[in-house]
Coordinates of C-alpha atoms in Angstrom, one line a residue:
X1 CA 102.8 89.9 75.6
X2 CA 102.3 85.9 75.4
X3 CA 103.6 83.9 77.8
X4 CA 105.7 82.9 75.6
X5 CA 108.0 85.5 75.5
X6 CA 107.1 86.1 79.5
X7 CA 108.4 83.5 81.7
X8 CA 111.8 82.1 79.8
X9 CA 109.9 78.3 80.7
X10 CA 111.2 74.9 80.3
X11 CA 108.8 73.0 77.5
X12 CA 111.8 69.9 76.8
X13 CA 111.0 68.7 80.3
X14 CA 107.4 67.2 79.4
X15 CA 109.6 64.8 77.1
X16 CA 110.8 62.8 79.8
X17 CA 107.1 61.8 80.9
X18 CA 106.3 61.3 77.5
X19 CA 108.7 58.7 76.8
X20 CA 108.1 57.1 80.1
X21 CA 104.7 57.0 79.0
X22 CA 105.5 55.3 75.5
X23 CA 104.3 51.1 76.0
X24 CA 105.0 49.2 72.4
X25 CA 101.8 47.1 71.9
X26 CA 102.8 42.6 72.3
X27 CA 105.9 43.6 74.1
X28 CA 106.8 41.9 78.1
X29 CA 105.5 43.9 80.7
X30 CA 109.3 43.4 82.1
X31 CA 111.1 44.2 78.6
X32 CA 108.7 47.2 78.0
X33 CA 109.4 48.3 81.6
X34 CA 113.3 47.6 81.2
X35 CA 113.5 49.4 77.9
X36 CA 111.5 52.6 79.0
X37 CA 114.3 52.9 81.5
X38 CA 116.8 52.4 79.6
X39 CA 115.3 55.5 77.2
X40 CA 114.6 57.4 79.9
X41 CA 118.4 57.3 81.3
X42 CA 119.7 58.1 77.4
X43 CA 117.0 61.0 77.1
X44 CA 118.3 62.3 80.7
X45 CA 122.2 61.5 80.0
X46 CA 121.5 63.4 76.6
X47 CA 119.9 66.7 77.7
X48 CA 122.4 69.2 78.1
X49 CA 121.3 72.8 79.6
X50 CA 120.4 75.0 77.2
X51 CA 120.4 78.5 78.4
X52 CA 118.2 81.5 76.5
X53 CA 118.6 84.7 76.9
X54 CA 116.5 87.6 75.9
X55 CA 115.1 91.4 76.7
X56 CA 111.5 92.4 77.5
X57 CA 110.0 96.3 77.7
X58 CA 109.0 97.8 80.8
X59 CA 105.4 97.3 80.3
X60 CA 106.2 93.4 79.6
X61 CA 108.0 92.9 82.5
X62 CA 104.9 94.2 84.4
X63 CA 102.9 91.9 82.5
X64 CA 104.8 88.9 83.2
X65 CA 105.4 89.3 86.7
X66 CA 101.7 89.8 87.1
X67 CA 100.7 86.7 85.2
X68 CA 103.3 85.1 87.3
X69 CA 102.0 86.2 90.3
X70 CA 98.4 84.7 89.0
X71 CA 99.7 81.8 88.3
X72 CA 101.7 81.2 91.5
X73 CA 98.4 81.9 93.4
X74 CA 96.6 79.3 90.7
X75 CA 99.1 76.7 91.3
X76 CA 98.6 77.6 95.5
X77 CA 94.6 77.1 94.9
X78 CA 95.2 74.2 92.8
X79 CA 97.6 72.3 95.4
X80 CA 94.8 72.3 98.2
X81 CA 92.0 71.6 95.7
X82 CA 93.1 68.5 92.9
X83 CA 90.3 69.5 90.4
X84 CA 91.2 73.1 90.3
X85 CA 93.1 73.5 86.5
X86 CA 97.2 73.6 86.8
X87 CA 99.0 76.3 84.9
X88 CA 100.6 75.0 81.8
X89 CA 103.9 74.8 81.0
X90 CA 104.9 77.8 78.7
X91 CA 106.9 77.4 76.0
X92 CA 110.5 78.4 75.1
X93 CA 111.8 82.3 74.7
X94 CA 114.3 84.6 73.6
X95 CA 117.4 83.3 71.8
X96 CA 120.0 80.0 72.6
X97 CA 123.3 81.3 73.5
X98 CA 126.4 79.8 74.2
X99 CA 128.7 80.6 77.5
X100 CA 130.1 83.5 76.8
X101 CA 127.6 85.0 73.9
X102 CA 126.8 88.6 74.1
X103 CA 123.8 90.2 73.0
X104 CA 122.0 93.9 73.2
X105 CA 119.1 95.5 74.2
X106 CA 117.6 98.6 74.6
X107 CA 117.5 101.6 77.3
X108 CA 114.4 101.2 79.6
X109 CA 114.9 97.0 78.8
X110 CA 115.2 93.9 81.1
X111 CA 116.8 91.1 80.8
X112 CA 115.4 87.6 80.8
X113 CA 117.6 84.6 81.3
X114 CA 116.0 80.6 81.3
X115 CA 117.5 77.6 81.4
X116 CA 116.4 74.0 79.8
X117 CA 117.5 70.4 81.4
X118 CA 118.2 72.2 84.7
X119 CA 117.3 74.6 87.3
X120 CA 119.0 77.8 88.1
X121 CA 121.1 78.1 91.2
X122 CA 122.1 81.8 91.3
X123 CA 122.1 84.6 89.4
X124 CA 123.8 88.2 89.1
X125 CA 123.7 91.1 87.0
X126 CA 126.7 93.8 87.2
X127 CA 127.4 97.0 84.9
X128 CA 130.7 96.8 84.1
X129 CA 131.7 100.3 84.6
X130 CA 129.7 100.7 88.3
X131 CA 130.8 97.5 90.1
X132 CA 129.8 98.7 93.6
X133 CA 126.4 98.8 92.2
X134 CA 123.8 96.0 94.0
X135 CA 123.3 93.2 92.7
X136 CA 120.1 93.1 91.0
X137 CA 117.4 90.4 92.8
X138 CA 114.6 90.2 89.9
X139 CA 112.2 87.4 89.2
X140 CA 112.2 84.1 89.5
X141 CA 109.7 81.4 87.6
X142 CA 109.0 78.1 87.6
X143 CA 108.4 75.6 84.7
X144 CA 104.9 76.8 84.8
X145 CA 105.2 80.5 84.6
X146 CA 104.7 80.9 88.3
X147 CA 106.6 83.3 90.2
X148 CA 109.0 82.3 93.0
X149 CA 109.6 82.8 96.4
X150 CA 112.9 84.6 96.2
X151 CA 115.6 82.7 98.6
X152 CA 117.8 84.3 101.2
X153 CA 119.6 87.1 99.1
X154 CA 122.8 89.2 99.8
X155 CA 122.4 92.1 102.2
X156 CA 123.9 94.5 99.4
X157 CA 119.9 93.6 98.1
X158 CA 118.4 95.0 100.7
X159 CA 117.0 98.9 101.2
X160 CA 118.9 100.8 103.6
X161 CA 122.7 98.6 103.2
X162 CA 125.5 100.5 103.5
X163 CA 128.0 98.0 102.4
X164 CA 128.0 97.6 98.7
X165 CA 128.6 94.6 96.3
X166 CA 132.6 95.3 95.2
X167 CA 133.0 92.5 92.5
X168 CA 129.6 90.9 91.0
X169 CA 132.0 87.8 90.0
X170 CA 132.5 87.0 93.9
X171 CA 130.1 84.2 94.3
X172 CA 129.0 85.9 97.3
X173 CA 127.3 89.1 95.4
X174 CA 125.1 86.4 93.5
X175 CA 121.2 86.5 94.3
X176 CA 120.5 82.6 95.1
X177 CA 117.2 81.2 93.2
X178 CA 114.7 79.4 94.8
X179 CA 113.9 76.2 94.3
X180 CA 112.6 74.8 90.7
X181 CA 113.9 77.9 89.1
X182 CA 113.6 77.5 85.6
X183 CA 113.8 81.5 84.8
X184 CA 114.8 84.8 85.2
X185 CA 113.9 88.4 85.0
X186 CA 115.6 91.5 85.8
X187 CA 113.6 94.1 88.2
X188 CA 115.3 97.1 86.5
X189 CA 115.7 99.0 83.9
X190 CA 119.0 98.6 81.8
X191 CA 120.5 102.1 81.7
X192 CA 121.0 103.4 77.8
X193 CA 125.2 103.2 76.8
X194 CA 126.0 100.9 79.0
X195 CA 127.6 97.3 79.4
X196 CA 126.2 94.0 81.6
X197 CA 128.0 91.2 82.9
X198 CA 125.4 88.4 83.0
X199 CA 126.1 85.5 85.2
X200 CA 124.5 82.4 86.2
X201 CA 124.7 78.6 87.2
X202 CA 122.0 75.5 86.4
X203 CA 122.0 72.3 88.0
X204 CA 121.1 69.4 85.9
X205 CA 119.1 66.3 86.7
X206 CA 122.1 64.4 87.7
X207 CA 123.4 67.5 90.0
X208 CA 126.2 68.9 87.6
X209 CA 126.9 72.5 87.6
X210 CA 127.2 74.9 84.7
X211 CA 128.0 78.3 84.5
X212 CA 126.9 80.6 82.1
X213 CA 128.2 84.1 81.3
X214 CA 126.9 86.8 79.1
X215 CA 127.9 90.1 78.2
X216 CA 124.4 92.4 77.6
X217 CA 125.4 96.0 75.4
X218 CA 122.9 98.5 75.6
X219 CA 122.5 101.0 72.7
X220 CA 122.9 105.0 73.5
X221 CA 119.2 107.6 74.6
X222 CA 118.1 110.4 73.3
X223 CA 116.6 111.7 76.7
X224 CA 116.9 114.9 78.4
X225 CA 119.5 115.0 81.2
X226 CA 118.7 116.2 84.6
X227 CA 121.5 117.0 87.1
X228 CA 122.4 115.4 90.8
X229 CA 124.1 117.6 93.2
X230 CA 125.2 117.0 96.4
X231 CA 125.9 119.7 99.6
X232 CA 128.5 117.9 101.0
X233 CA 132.3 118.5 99.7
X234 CA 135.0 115.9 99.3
X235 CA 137.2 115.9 102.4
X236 CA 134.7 117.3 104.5
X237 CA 134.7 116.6 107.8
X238 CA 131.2 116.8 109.2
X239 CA 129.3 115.8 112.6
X240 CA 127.6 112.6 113.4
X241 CA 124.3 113.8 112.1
X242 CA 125.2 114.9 108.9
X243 CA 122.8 113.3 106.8
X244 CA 124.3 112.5 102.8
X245 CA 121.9 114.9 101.0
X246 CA 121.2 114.4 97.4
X247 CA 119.5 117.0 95.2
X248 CA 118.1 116.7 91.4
X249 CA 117.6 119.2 88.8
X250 CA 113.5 118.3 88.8
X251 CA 111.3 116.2 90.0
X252 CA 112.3 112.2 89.4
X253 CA 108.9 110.5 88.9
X254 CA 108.4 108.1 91.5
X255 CA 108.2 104.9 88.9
X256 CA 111.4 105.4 88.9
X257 CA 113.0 106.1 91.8
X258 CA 113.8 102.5 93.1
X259 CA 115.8 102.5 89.6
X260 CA 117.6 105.7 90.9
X261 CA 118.1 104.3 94.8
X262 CA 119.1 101.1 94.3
X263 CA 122.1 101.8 92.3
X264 CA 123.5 104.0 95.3
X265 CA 126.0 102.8 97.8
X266 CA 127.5 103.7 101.1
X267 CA 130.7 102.5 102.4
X268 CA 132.1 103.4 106.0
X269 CA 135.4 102.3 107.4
X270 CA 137.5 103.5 110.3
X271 CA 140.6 105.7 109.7
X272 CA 142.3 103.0 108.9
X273 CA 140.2 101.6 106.1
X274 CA 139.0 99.0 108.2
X275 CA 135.2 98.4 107.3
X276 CA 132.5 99.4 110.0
X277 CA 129.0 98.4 109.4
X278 CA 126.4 100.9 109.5
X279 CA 122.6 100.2 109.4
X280 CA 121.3 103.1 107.2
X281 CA 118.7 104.4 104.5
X282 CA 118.1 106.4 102.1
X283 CA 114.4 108.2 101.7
X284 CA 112.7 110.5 99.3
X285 CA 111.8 113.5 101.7
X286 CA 108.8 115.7 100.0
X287 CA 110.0 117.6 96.6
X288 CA 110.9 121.3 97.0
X289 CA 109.6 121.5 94.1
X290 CA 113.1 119.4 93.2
X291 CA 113.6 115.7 94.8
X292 CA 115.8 115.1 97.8
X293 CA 117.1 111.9 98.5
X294 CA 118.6 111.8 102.2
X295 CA 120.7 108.9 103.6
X296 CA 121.2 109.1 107.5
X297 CA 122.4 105.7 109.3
X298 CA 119.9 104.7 112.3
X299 CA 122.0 105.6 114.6
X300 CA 124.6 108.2 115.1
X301 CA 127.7 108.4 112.4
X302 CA 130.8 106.3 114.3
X303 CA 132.7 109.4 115.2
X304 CA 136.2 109.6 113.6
X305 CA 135.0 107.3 110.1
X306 CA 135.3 107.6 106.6
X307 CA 132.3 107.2 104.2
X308 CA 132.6 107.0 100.7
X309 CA 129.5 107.1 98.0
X310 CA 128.3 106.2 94.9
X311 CA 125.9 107.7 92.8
X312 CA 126.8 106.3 89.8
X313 CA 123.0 108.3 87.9
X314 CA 124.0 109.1 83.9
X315 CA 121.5 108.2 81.8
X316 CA 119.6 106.5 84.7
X317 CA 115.7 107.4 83.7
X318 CA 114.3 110.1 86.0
X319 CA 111.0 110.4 84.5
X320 CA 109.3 109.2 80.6
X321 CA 111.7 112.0 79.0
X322 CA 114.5 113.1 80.6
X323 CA 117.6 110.9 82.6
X324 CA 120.7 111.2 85.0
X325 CA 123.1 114.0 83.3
X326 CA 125.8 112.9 85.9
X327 CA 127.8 110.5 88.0
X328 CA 129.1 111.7 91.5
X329 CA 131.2 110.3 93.9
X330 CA 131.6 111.9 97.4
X331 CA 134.3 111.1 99.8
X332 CA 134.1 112.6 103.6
X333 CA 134.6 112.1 107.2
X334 CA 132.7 111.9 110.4
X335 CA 134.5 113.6 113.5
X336 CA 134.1 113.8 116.6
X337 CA 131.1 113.0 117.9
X338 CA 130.1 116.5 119.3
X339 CA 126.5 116.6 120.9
X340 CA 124.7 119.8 122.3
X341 CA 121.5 119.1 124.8
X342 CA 119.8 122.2 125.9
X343 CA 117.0 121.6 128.4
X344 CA 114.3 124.8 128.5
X345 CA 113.7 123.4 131.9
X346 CA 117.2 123.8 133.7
X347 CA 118.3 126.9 131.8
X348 CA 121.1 124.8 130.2
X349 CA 123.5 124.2 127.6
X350 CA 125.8 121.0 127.9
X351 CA 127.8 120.3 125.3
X352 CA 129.8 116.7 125.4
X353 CA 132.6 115.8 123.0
X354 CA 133.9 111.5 122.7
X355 CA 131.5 111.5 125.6
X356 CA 133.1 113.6 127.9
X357 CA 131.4 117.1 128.8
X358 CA 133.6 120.1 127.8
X359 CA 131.0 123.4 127.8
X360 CA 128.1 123.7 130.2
X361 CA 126.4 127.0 129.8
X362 CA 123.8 129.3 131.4
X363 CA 121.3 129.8 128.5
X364 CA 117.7 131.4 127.5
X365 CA 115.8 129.5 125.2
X366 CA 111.9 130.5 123.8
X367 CA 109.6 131.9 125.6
X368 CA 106.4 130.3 126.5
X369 CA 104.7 132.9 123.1
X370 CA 107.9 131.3 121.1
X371 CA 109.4 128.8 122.4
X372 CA 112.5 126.5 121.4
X373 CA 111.0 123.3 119.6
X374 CA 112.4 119.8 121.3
X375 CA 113.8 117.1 118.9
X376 CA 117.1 116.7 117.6
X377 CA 118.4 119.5 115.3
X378 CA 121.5 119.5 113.7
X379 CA 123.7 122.5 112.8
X380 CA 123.3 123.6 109.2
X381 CA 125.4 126.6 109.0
X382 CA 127.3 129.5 110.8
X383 CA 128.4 133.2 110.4
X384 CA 130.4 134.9 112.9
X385 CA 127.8 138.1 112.3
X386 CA 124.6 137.6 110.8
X387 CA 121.2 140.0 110.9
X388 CA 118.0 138.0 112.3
X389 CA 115.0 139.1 110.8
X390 CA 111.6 138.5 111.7
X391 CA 108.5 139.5 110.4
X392 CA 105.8 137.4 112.9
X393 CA 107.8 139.2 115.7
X394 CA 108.4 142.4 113.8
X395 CA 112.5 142.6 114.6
X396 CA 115.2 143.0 113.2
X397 CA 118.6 142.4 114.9
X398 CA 122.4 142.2 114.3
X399 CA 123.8 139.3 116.4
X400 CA 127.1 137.9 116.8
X401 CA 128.7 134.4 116.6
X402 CA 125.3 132.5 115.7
X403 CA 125.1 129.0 114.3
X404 CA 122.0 127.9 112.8
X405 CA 120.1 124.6 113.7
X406 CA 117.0 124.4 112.2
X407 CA 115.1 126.6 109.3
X408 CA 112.1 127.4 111.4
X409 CA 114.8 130.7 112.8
X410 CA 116.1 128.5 115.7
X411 CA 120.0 129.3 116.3
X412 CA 122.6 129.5 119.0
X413 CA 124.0 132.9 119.2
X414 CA 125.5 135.6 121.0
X415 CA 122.8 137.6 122.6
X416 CA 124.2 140.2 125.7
X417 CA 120.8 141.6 126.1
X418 CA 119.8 138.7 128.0
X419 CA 122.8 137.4 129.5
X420 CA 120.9 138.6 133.3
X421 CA 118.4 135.7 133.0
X422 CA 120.3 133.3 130.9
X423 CA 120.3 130.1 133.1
X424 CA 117.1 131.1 135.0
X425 CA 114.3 132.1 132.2
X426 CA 113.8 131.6 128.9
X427 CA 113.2 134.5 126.8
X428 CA 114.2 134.1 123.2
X429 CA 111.8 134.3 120.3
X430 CA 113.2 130.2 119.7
X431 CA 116.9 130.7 119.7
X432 CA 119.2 129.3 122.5
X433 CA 121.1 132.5 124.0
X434 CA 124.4 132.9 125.2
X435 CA 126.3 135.1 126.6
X436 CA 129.3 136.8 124.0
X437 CA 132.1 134.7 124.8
X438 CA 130.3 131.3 125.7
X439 CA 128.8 131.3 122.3
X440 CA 132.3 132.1 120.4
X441 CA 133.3 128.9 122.4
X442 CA 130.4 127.6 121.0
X443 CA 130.8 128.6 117.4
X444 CA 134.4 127.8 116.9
X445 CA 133.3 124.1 117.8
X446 CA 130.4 123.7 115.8
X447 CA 130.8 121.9 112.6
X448 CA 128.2 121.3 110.0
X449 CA 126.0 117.7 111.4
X450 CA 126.5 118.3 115.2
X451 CA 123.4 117.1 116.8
X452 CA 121.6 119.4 118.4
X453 CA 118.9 118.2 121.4
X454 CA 116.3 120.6 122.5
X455 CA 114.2 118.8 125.9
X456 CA 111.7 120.6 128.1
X457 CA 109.8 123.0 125.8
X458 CA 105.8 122.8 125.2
X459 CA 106.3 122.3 121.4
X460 CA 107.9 119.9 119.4
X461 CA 109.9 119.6 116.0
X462 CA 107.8 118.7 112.7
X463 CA 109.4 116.7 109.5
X464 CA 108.0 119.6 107.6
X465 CA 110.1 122.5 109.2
X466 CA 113.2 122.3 107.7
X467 CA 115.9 121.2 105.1
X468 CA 117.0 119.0 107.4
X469 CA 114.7 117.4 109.7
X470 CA 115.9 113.7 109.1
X471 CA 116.0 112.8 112.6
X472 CA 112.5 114.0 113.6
X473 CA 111.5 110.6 111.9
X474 CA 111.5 107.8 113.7
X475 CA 113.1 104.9 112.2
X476 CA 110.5 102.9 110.9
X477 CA 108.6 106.1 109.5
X478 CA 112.6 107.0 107.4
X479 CA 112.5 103.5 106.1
X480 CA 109.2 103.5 104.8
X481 CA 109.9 106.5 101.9
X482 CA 112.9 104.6 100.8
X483 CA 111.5 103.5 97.3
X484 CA 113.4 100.0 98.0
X485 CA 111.2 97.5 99.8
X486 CA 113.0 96.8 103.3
X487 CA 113.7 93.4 105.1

């Protein structure tokens, strides 16, 4: 791709030196001076933005933000050393449109946006049916091709926000450009059936602002759909731990997953609709064989909130071939914040609830040959009777009330066998034993997301154990596999 078509640049503002540069031959130093001034003022008080707008392929876009990213770190070489060779100016691209012009591009297309006579002040980029969606950040260049520095941006940009953009027209959801800004460039793909609201301001030479507004159509795919699915249920009510688990139909290619993350959104408020903000992030967890996307905030859930998402993924590309089959929504609560810690050590189950301690049980956790693993768990499911089976410890045994916490076999359950040493040695092949009634206490509290804190064993929780082993990562180590790059 030329850089023509690249970088959206500015080649009217080499006119300016050029007439400034213009002597007639016999005329008064004074007059000649006087008259370029006056042409220069009537050039500058004649050049009106002109804004062009265009669409480039993935593999152009790639192309132009490496040549940008060349010549930015040309330009850098050149500044420090005056005989190094200066990027020129590239020349014009795509097509002149008017305020309110609408255009169309293709699925898998981005959108490039310059402006001449002026510099861009900010940008955004919203689809009109997913307003919540983040505003898009992209590229910025310079006159000269060279990519930009981008300024301070919104925090609905960032990996890991909880609090999503609500109207892309608030001036507040606009990405700001950097200085010298002469051009723009989406970072992601345009999603196939879909429509755009393009926005944007310039500043001319004299500091008057103009807005410019485009609507970008983009034509219907022809690529295989692959479905999302979710665990959770609307109206749920869940622990603090509950981690938002997303599952796909296959395996989304991981070119494309920061086109799949970043147009997901989390909102939490109190019962009241007030909002609460909730550091968070999504990450890709190892495919099994399928993707899984996991949100969990750093912290604890707030007990008692409400979160609401957005996973607005039809025709969203997944891999070359196939895209989103489906949009979901998902709208749950967060209750109490219930927290079992069972300490191999002491012999003991505590169990608090708001804070405030309300079971604290006698209990036999693994043996030294099988021991309970430490970390935090959470509780992933329950039966009031359910057969444990297994084949390293050749058993096979009906118990009652037991809720699961981890897929390695751990559980809390009902085990009267042990009840005479429950408190004073641990002798479980993992699980945490209770005593009949304690554990139906146990179970008929115990909600999907409780956190579950094992302390005082010889072995510890791996992220490869289990469906859910989200907070075995520490927090820096989650943020890292969002596809998203974090601030």
């Amino acid at each position: 791709m030329s850089p023509k078509k690249i970088h959206g640049a500015v080649a009217a503002l080499s006119a300016l030196a050029l007439l400034t540069a213009c002597t007639p031959a016999g005329s008064d130093p004074d007059a000649t001076r006087d008259g370029a001034k006056t042409a220069e003022a009537e050039a500058s008080a004649a050049a009106e933005p002109v804004f062009r707008i265009g669409s480039v392929s993935e593999a152009e876009a790639a192309q132009a933000t490496e040549q940008g990213s060349s010549a930015k770190a040309s330009n850098s070489t050149a500044s420090a050393t005056p005989t190094s060779t200066q990027t020129s100016a590239p020349q014009q691209t795509g097509e002149v449109a008017e305020s309110g012009a609408e255009t169309t591009a293709a699925p898998g297309e981005r959108i490039s946006l310059s402006v001449e006579n002026a510099a861009l002040s900010d940008i955004s980029i919203t689809e009109s049916d997913h307003p919540r969606i983040k505003t898009d950040p992209g590229v910025f260049f310079d006159t000269a091709g060279s990519e930009l520095e981008a300024a301070d941006s919104t925090e609905d940009a960032k990996a890991g926000s909880s609090t999503p953009s609500e109207s892309a027209s608030e001036d507040s959801d606009a990405i700001t450009a950097p200085d010298d800004a002469a051009a723009w460039m989406s970072a992601y793909d345009l999603v196939a059936d879909s429509t755009y609201e393009l926005s944007a301001t310039a500043t001319s030479a004299d500091g008057e602002e103009v807005d410019f507004r485009s609507t970008v159509t983009v034509s219907a795919g022809d690529a295989s759909p692959m479905a999302v699915r979710t665990i959770l249920s609307d109206d749920q009510t869940v622990g603090v731990g509950a981690p938002i688990i997303l599952t796909f139909g296959s395996t989304v290619a991981k070119k494309y997953r920061d086109d799949v993350e970043h147009r997901l959104s989390v909102k939490v408020t109190d019962n009241d609709g007030k909002k609460r903000k909730v550091e968070g992030s999504w990450a890709w967890l190892p495919d099994d064989p399928q993707s899984r996307l996991h949100f969990r905030p750093k912290e604890f859930w707030p007990a008692h909130s409400k979160v609401s998402v957005d996973v607005p993924l039809k025709n969203v590309p997944t891999t070359d071939d196939t895209v989103g089959q489906n949009d979901l929504t998902l709208d749950f609560d967060i209750g109490r914040k219930q927290v079992v810690k069972a300490d191999a050590k002491t012999h003991r189950m505590v169990v608090t609830r708001d804070g405030k301690e309300v079971m604290n049980f006698p209990a036999s956790l693994g043996a030294a040959k099988s021991p309970s693993y430490n970390g935090t768990h959470v509780v992933m499911s329950k039966a009031s009777d359910y057969t444990m089976t297994s084949e390293q410890w050749d058993y096979e045994t009906d118990v009652r009330w037991a809720v699961r916490i981890h897929n390695n076999g751990e559980f809390i359950h009902a085990a009267p066998w042990s009840t005479g040493v429950q408190g004073s040695a641990n002798v479980s092949h993992g699980c945490i034993n209770l005593s009949t009634a304690r554990a139906k206490q146990y179970y008929d509290s115990a909600i999907f997301g409780d956190p579950v804190e094992i302390t005082g064993s010889n072995a510890t929780l791996s992220t490869a154990a289990s469906d859910i082993s989200d907070w075995v990562y520490e927090w820096d180590d989650w943020k890292k596999m969002s596809a998203l790059p974090t601030s």
